[in-house]
Short mmCIF file of C-alpha atoms in Angstrom, two decimals:
data_model
loop_
_atom_site.label_atom_id
_atom_site.label_comp_id
_atom_site.label_asym_id
_atom_site.label_seq_id
_atom_site.Cartn_x
_atom_site.Cartn_y
_atom_site.Cartn_z
CA MET A 145 -19.76 7.99 -11.02
CA SER A 146 -21.28 4.60 -10.03
CA ARG A 147 -22.86 2.24 -12.53
CA GLN A 148 -26.32 1.32 -12.51
CA VAL A 149 -27.58 0.30 -8.98
CA ARG A 150 -27.69 -3.57 -8.63
CA GLN A 151 -30.11 -5.28 -6.35
CA HIS A 152 -29.53 -8.77 -7.28
CA THR A 153 -26.71 -11.12 -6.22
CA PRO A 154 -23.83 -10.47 -8.42
CA SER A 155 -22.42 -13.20 -10.93
CA ASP A 156 -19.26 -15.12 -10.19
CA GLU A 157 -17.84 -13.05 -12.98
CA GLN A 158 -18.78 -9.79 -11.28
CA VAL A 159 -17.22 -11.17 -7.89
CA ALA A 160 -14.02 -11.97 -9.65
CA ALA A 161 -13.81 -8.41 -11.23
CA LEU A 162 -14.18 -6.86 -7.72
CA VAL A 163 -11.18 -8.95 -6.32
CA HIS A 164 -9.34 -7.99 -9.47
CA ASP A 165 -9.91 -4.39 -8.41
CA ALA A 166 -9.31 -5.10 -4.81
CA ALA A 167 -5.79 -7.04 -5.71
CA ALA A 168 -4.23 -4.14 -7.41
CA ALA A 169 -3.36 -2.62 -4.14
CA PRO A 170 0.27 -2.13 -3.27
CA SER A 171 1.68 -4.34 -0.63
CA MET A 172 5.44 -4.67 1.06
CA HIS A 173 7.68 -6.16 -1.71
CA ASN A 174 4.54 -6.77 -3.60
CA ALA A 175 4.17 -9.98 -1.80
CA GLN A 176 0.23 -9.66 -2.01
CA PRO A 177 -0.42 -11.21 1.33
CA TRP A 178 -4.43 -11.68 0.99
CA ARG A 179 -6.91 -13.98 0.00
CA PHE A 180 -10.65 -13.46 -0.35
CA ARG A 181 -13.79 -15.73 0.16
CA TYR A 182 -17.08 -15.03 -1.03
CA PHE A 183 -20.59 -16.29 0.13
CA ARG A 184 -23.16 -16.20 -2.43
CA GLY A 185 -25.97 -16.46 0.03
CA THR A 186 -24.98 -13.36 2.14
CA ARG A 187 -23.36 -11.37 -0.67
CA THR A 188 -20.30 -11.20 1.70
CA PHE A 189 -16.65 -11.00 1.06
CA GLU A 190 -13.99 -11.95 3.63
CA LEU A 191 -10.38 -10.53 3.67
CA ARG A 192 -8.03 -13.04 4.94
CA ALA A 193 -4.33 -12.71 5.43
CA ASP A 194 -2.01 -15.22 3.59
CA PHE A 195 0.58 -15.48 6.58
CA GLU A 196 2.82 -17.76 4.23
CA ARG A 197 3.41 -14.62 2.45
CA ALA A 198 4.61 -12.72 5.40
CA MET A 199 8.01 -11.34 5.97
CA PRO A 200 9.41 -12.86 9.39
CA HIS A 201 12.66 -10.97 9.37
CA SER A 202 11.32 -7.48 8.01
CA ASP A 203 7.77 -7.60 9.25
CA PRO A 204 7.82 -9.76 12.43
CA GLU A 205 4.51 -8.22 13.73
CA THR A 206 2.90 -8.57 10.44
CA ARG A 207 2.07 -4.96 10.56
CA GLY A 208 3.25 -4.15 7.12
CA LEU A 209 1.09 -7.10 5.80
CA HIS A 210 -2.12 -5.72 7.35
CA LEU A 211 -1.17 -2.40 5.88
CA GLY A 212 -1.37 -4.00 2.49
CA CYS A 213 -4.28 -5.93 3.14
CA GLY A 214 -6.07 -2.53 4.33
CA ALA A 215 -5.03 -1.24 1.05
CA ALA A 216 -6.58 -4.16 -0.77
CA LEU A 217 -9.83 -3.64 1.41
CA LEU A 218 -10.22 -0.03 0.56
CA ASN A 219 -9.86 -0.97 -3.32
CA LEU A 220 -12.74 -3.44 -2.61
CA ARG A 221 -14.99 -0.70 -0.93
CA ILE A 222 -14.26 1.33 -3.78
CA ALA A 223 -15.14 -1.11 -6.47
CA VAL A 224 -18.55 -2.20 -4.58
CA VAL A 225 -19.53 1.44 -4.67
CA HIS A 226 -18.43 2.03 -8.24
CA GLU A 227 -20.71 -1.15 -8.89
CA GLY A 228 -23.69 0.44 -7.08
CA TRP A 229 -23.67 -1.39 -3.89
CA HIS A 230 -23.04 -0.46 -0.50
CA PRO A 231 -20.20 -2.08 1.37
CA GLU A 232 -20.99 -2.83 4.88
CA THR A 233 -17.38 -3.20 6.25
CA ARG A 234 -16.34 -4.80 9.77
CA LEU A 235 -12.81 -4.97 10.74
CA LEU A 236 -11.66 -8.18 12.61
CA PRO A 237 -14.97 -9.42 12.88
CA ASP A 238 -14.19 -12.44 14.71
CA PRO A 239 -11.44 -12.26 17.29
CA THR A 240 -10.90 -16.18 17.24
CA ASP A 241 -9.78 -16.11 13.79
CA ARG A 242 -6.63 -14.18 13.42
CA ALA A 243 -6.41 -14.36 9.66
CA LEU A 244 -9.76 -12.97 9.37
CA LEU A 245 -9.12 -9.32 8.87
CA ALA A 246 -12.05 -7.86 7.50
CA SER A 247 -15.71 -8.66 6.20
CA VAL A 248 -17.63 -6.62 3.36
CA GLN A 249 -21.40 -7.25 2.86
CA LEU A 250 -23.03 -5.93 -0.03
CA THR A 251 -26.30 -4.34 1.36
CA GLY A 252 -28.11 -2.56 -1.32
CA SER A 253 -27.47 0.58 -3.08
CA ALA A 254 -24.71 2.93 -2.46
CA GLY A 255 -25.63 5.86 -0.49
CA ASP A 256 -23.56 9.16 0.22
CA GLU A 257 -20.22 7.55 -1.20
CA GLY A 258 -19.53 9.56 -4.12
CA ASP A 259 -16.25 10.46 -2.87
CA LEU A 260 -15.23 7.14 -2.67
CA GLY A 261 -16.62 5.88 -5.83
CA ALA A 262 -14.82 8.90 -7.76
CA LEU A 263 -11.51 6.97 -6.95
CA TYR A 264 -12.22 4.11 -8.95
CA PRO A 265 -10.38 5.15 -12.15
CA ALA A 266 -7.08 5.49 -10.23
CA ILE A 267 -7.05 1.78 -9.06
CA HIS A 268 -5.34 0.59 -12.01
CA GLN A 269 -3.61 3.89 -12.80
CA ARG A 270 -1.62 3.90 -9.66
CA HIS A 271 1.89 2.29 -9.56
CA SER A 272 4.63 2.76 -7.35
CA SER A 273 7.34 4.92 -9.15
CA ARG A 274 11.15 4.55 -8.48
CA TYR A 275 12.05 7.18 -10.71
CA PRO A 276 13.33 10.71 -9.85
CA PHE A 277 10.66 13.10 -9.18
CA GLU A 278 10.72 16.99 -10.24
CA GLU A 279 11.74 19.52 -7.37
CA THR A 280 8.31 21.23 -8.11
CA GLU A 281 6.35 21.72 -4.79
CA ILE A 282 3.00 20.11 -4.21
CA PRO A 283 0.29 22.91 -3.79
CA GLU A 284 -0.92 23.14 -0.23
CA THR A 285 -4.51 22.68 -1.55
CA VAL A 286 -3.38 19.17 -2.66
CA ARG A 287 -1.62 18.52 0.51
CA GLU A 288 -4.69 19.37 2.29
CA ALA A 289 -6.90 17.07 0.16
CA LEU A 290 -4.71 14.36 0.72
CA GLY A 291 -4.68 14.90 4.56
CA THR A 292 -8.38 14.92 4.42
CA ALA A 293 -8.61 11.70 2.56
CA ALA A 294 -6.56 9.96 5.44
CA GLN A 295 -8.71 11.41 8.05
CA ASP A 296 -11.77 10.03 6.23
CA GLU A 297 -10.24 6.62 7.06
CA GLY A 298 -9.30 7.14 10.62
CA ALA A 299 -5.50 8.07 10.07
CA ASP A 300 -3.60 11.49 10.06
CA LEU A 301 -1.44 12.26 7.09
CA SER A 302 1.48 14.81 7.90
CA PHE A 303 4.45 16.32 5.56
CA PRO A 304 7.55 16.50 7.59
CA SER A 305 9.38 19.69 6.81
CA SER A 306 12.61 21.26 8.21
CA TRP A 307 14.73 19.65 10.88
CA HIS A 308 11.91 17.15 11.22
CA LEU A 309 12.47 16.31 7.35
CA GLN A 310 16.19 15.99 7.98
CA ASP A 311 15.53 13.81 10.92
CA VAL A 312 13.40 11.39 8.93
CA LEU A 313 15.85 11.18 6.06
CA GLU A 314 18.82 10.35 8.51
CA LEU A 315 16.68 7.54 10.00
CA VAL A 316 15.98 6.15 6.37
CA GLN A 317 19.59 6.39 5.57
CA GLU A 318 20.34 4.36 8.75
CA ALA A 319 17.84 1.75 8.02
CA GLU A 320 19.32 1.31 4.54
CA ALA A 321 22.67 1.19 5.81
CA ARG A 322 21.67 -1.60 8.31
CA ASN A 323 19.70 -3.45 5.51
CA ILE A 324 22.78 -3.85 3.39
CA THR A 325 24.54 -5.77 5.97
CA ASP A 326 21.70 -7.63 7.47
CA PRO A 327 21.28 -11.35 6.20
CA GLY A 328 17.77 -11.36 7.21
CA SER A 329 16.96 -8.31 5.33
CA ASP A 330 18.85 -9.74 2.30
CA GLN A 331 16.83 -12.94 2.57
CA ASP A 332 13.34 -11.22 2.40
CA LEU A 333 14.74 -9.11 -0.36
CA ALA A 334 16.08 -11.91 -2.50
CA GLN A 335 12.88 -13.74 -2.07
CA TRP A 336 10.58 -11.05 -3.24
CA THR A 337 12.53 -9.55 -6.07
CA GLN A 338 13.66 -11.07 -9.55
CA THR A 339 16.82 -9.90 -11.27
CA ASP A 340 15.83 -12.08 -14.30
CA ALA A 341 12.56 -10.89 -15.02
CA PRO A 342 12.91 -8.40 -18.00
CA SER A 343 9.07 -8.47 -18.93
CA VAL A 344 5.86 -8.26 -17.04
CA ASN A 345 4.80 -11.60 -17.99
CA THR A 346 7.62 -13.66 -16.25
CA ALA A 347 6.06 -13.50 -12.64
CA ASP A 348 3.11 -12.75 -10.66
CA ASP A 349 4.34 -11.38 -7.53
CA GLY A 350 7.28 -9.54 -6.15
CA VAL A 351 9.21 -6.76 -7.58
CA PRO A 352 10.76 -7.63 -10.96
CA GLN A 353 14.03 -5.82 -12.24
CA TYR A 354 12.07 -3.69 -14.64
CA ALA A 355 10.25 -1.88 -11.77
CA PHE A 356 13.71 -1.35 -9.71
CA GLY A 357 14.04 1.96 -11.24
CA PRO A 358 17.60 3.43 -11.64
CA ARG A 359 20.37 3.25 -9.25
CA LYS A 360 20.55 6.41 -7.03
CA ARG A 361 23.64 8.49 -8.00
CA GLY A 362 22.66 11.81 -6.02
CA GLY A 363 20.22 13.45 -4.15
CA ARG A 364 18.18 12.96 -0.90
CA ALA A 365 15.11 10.83 -1.99
CA PRO A 366 14.75 7.83 0.43
CA MET A 367 15.06 5.28 -2.30
CA ARG A 368 15.16 1.37 -1.62
CA ASP A 369 17.55 -0.43 -3.97
CA PHE A 370 15.70 -3.62 -4.56
CA ALA A 371 18.72 -5.01 -6.31
CA GLY A 372 20.49 -5.18 -3.05
CA ALA A 373 24.13 -6.36 -3.56
CA ARG A 374 23.30 -7.81 -6.77
CA GLN A 375 24.50 -6.63 -10.19
CA VAL A 376 21.67 -5.83 -12.83
CA ALA A 377 23.11 -5.64 -16.49
CA GLY A 378 22.15 -2.47 -18.40
CA ARG A 379 20.43 -0.74 -15.40
CA ASP A 380 21.08 3.16 -15.39
CA ALA A 381 21.85 5.37 -12.53
CA ALA A 382 20.18 8.90 -12.04
CA ASP A 383 20.01 11.79 -9.98
CA PHE A 384 17.07 11.99 -7.50
CA GLU A 385 15.31 14.90 -6.25
CA ARG A 386 17.39 17.03 -3.40
CA ASN A 387 14.11 18.34 -1.71
CA PRO A 388 11.92 15.08 -1.35
CA GLN A 389 8.44 15.23 -0.28
CA LEU A 390 7.62 12.98 2.08
CA ALA A 391 4.50 12.20 3.86
CA LEU A 392 3.68 10.18 7.13
CA VAL A 393 0.70 8.24 7.88
CA SER A 394 -0.11 7.96 11.66
CA THR A 395 -2.88 6.54 14.01
CA VAL A 396 -3.80 7.33 17.42
CA HIS A 397 -3.34 3.46 18.35
CA ASP A 398 -1.02 0.76 17.27
CA ARG A 399 -3.26 -2.19 17.01
CA PRO A 400 -3.90 -4.54 14.12
CA GLU A 401 -7.24 -2.65 13.63
CA ASP A 402 -5.29 0.53 13.33
CA TRP A 403 -2.97 -1.06 10.77
CA LEU A 404 -5.86 -1.97 8.72
CA ARG A 405 -7.16 1.54 9.10
CA ALA A 406 -3.91 3.15 8.10
CA GLY A 407 -3.49 0.59 5.17
CA GLN A 408 -6.97 2.01 3.89
CA ALA A 409 -5.93 5.60 4.48
CA MET A 410 -2.70 5.07 2.68
CA GLU A 411 -4.46 3.78 -0.49
CA ARG A 412 -7.26 6.55 -0.49
CA VAL A 413 -4.18 9.06 -0.28
CA LEU A 414 -2.35 7.29 -3.20
CA LEU A 415 -5.28 7.02 -5.35
CA LEU A 416 -6.23 10.73 -4.89
CA ALA A 417 -2.62 11.54 -5.55
CA THR A 418 -2.92 9.72 -8.86
CA LEU A 419 -5.99 11.86 -9.75
CA ARG A 420 -4.42 14.66 -8.96
CA GLY A 421 -1.28 13.96 -11.27
CA LEU A 422 1.14 12.88 -8.41
CA SER A 423 3.33 9.99 -8.59
CA SER A 424 4.47 7.89 -5.69
CA SER A 425 6.61 5.22 -3.99
CA PHE A 426 7.14 4.05 -0.27
CA ALA A 427 10.26 4.29 2.13
CA THR A 428 9.33 1.21 4.55
CA GLN A 429 13.13 0.66 5.62
CA PRO A 430 13.10 2.47 8.98
CA PHE A 431 9.84 0.62 10.12
CA GLU A 432 11.68 -2.60 9.69
CA TRP A 433 13.64 -1.62 12.74
CA THR A 434 11.88 -1.44 15.95
CA ASP A 435 14.17 1.46 17.35
CA LEU A 436 13.98 3.55 14.23
CA ARG A 437 10.20 3.65 14.14
CA TRP A 438 9.40 5.71 16.94
CA PRO A 439 11.61 8.62 16.49
CA LEU A 440 9.85 9.16 12.98
CA ARG A 441 7.05 11.12 14.83
CA ASP A 442 7.15 14.52 14.87
CA PRO A 443 8.90 15.52 18.41
CA ALA A 444 6.59 18.84 18.52
CA SER A 445 3.33 17.06 18.64
CA GLY A 446 4.64 13.86 20.18
CA THR A 447 1.57 11.88 19.63
CA GLY A 448 0.24 8.90 17.39
CA TYR A 449 2.06 5.89 16.02
CA GLN A 450 3.97 6.41 12.73
CA GLN A 451 2.62 3.60 10.37
CA LEU A 452 4.42 4.42 6.79
CA LEU A 453 6.29 6.79 4.85
CA LEU A 454 5.10 7.91 1.45
CA ARG A 455 7.14 10.01 -1.38
CA LEU A 456 5.16 11.95 -3.54
CA GLY A 457 5.87 14.32 -6.36
CA TYR A 458 5.67 14.92 -10.01
CA GLY A 459 7.47 12.60 -12.29
CA PRO A 460 7.20 9.31 -14.48
CA LYS A 461 4.62 6.93 -13.48
CA GLY A 462 5.94 3.81 -12.21
CA PRO A 463 5.51 0.33 -14.47
CA ARG A 464 2.66 -2.20 -13.62
CA THR A 465 4.13 -4.61 -11.25
CA PRO A 466 2.59 -8.23 -11.48
CA ARG A 467 -0.49 -9.56 -9.87
CA ARG A 468 -1.53 -13.18 -8.98
CA PRO A 469 -4.56 -14.42 -11.05
CA VAL A 470 -7.85 -14.04 -9.33
CA THR A 471 -8.33 -17.71 -9.12
CA GLU A 472 -5.50 -17.99 -6.50
CA VAL A 473 -6.78 -15.44 -4.49
CA LEU A 474 -10.57 -15.94 -4.58
CA ASP A 475 -12.55 -18.79 -2.97
CA ILE A 476 -16.28 -18.66 -3.76
CA GLN A 477 -18.83 -20.30 -1.47
CA PRO A 478 -22.61 -21.02 -1.75
#
């Protein structure tokens, strides 16, 4: 339910609150590769890529960066609707400015956007969970609703099964094996993880050790070990699900605007999943190797470009990972 419709220009405090909501989005290694610029005169937000937070080895084309920024864009749209405005959104509005990914103008009262506004409570409830999930199967009605959520943002959501699921799991395992011995992957991991951050107050980005989850002892869940080759004192091991429930997000094309759409679809799926009682995490490993990404697609359909792989299920909610202060990511202009 949206709050009272606001026709006036929002205060700086309200603008900061909207960006606080936007920045709760997930991103690869929690790098938070975004910046926001707000123009008071036109009531317009700009979402800009922070390329200094890109990962040149694991994400050389910045596709993953765009996915994270797309998720932040979706959160911003939801927050704007929740406050009673309509978010007039344009992707890549200036072809000459590579960092300008989207603009969102507040153009009066929200219209028929109740489904979007209803997702607002999940923005700060959603956290990546790197813990074992139950073997309980996700009901078909929930899967269909998640698929519709992805379609609403111009993407497709599919649940691999049978031999396709086996192929996907093998590709994740292959990517994980490569990453273990790859110096570049290790450098990216070392840069964006902290093995000496036992509490939520010791960092404002990256993945701290308290969010690593347990070491995988058994099961087939496609878990990344954020500790890498490093030892983490006191870390437990656990058996993960033998029948992981994975979902692939794909788009018809593979351009930066499609990456932004996929990021919005990803976040819309995750927020709805959160409201339906599901936990989630990511398996980005095969997307970090060019030759492993294409085989992720369903050979039966053979269409679309796979953009990301989600792990969904019923299980513990993950801990809140740190976020950069709004003052570091928001610039307000006249």
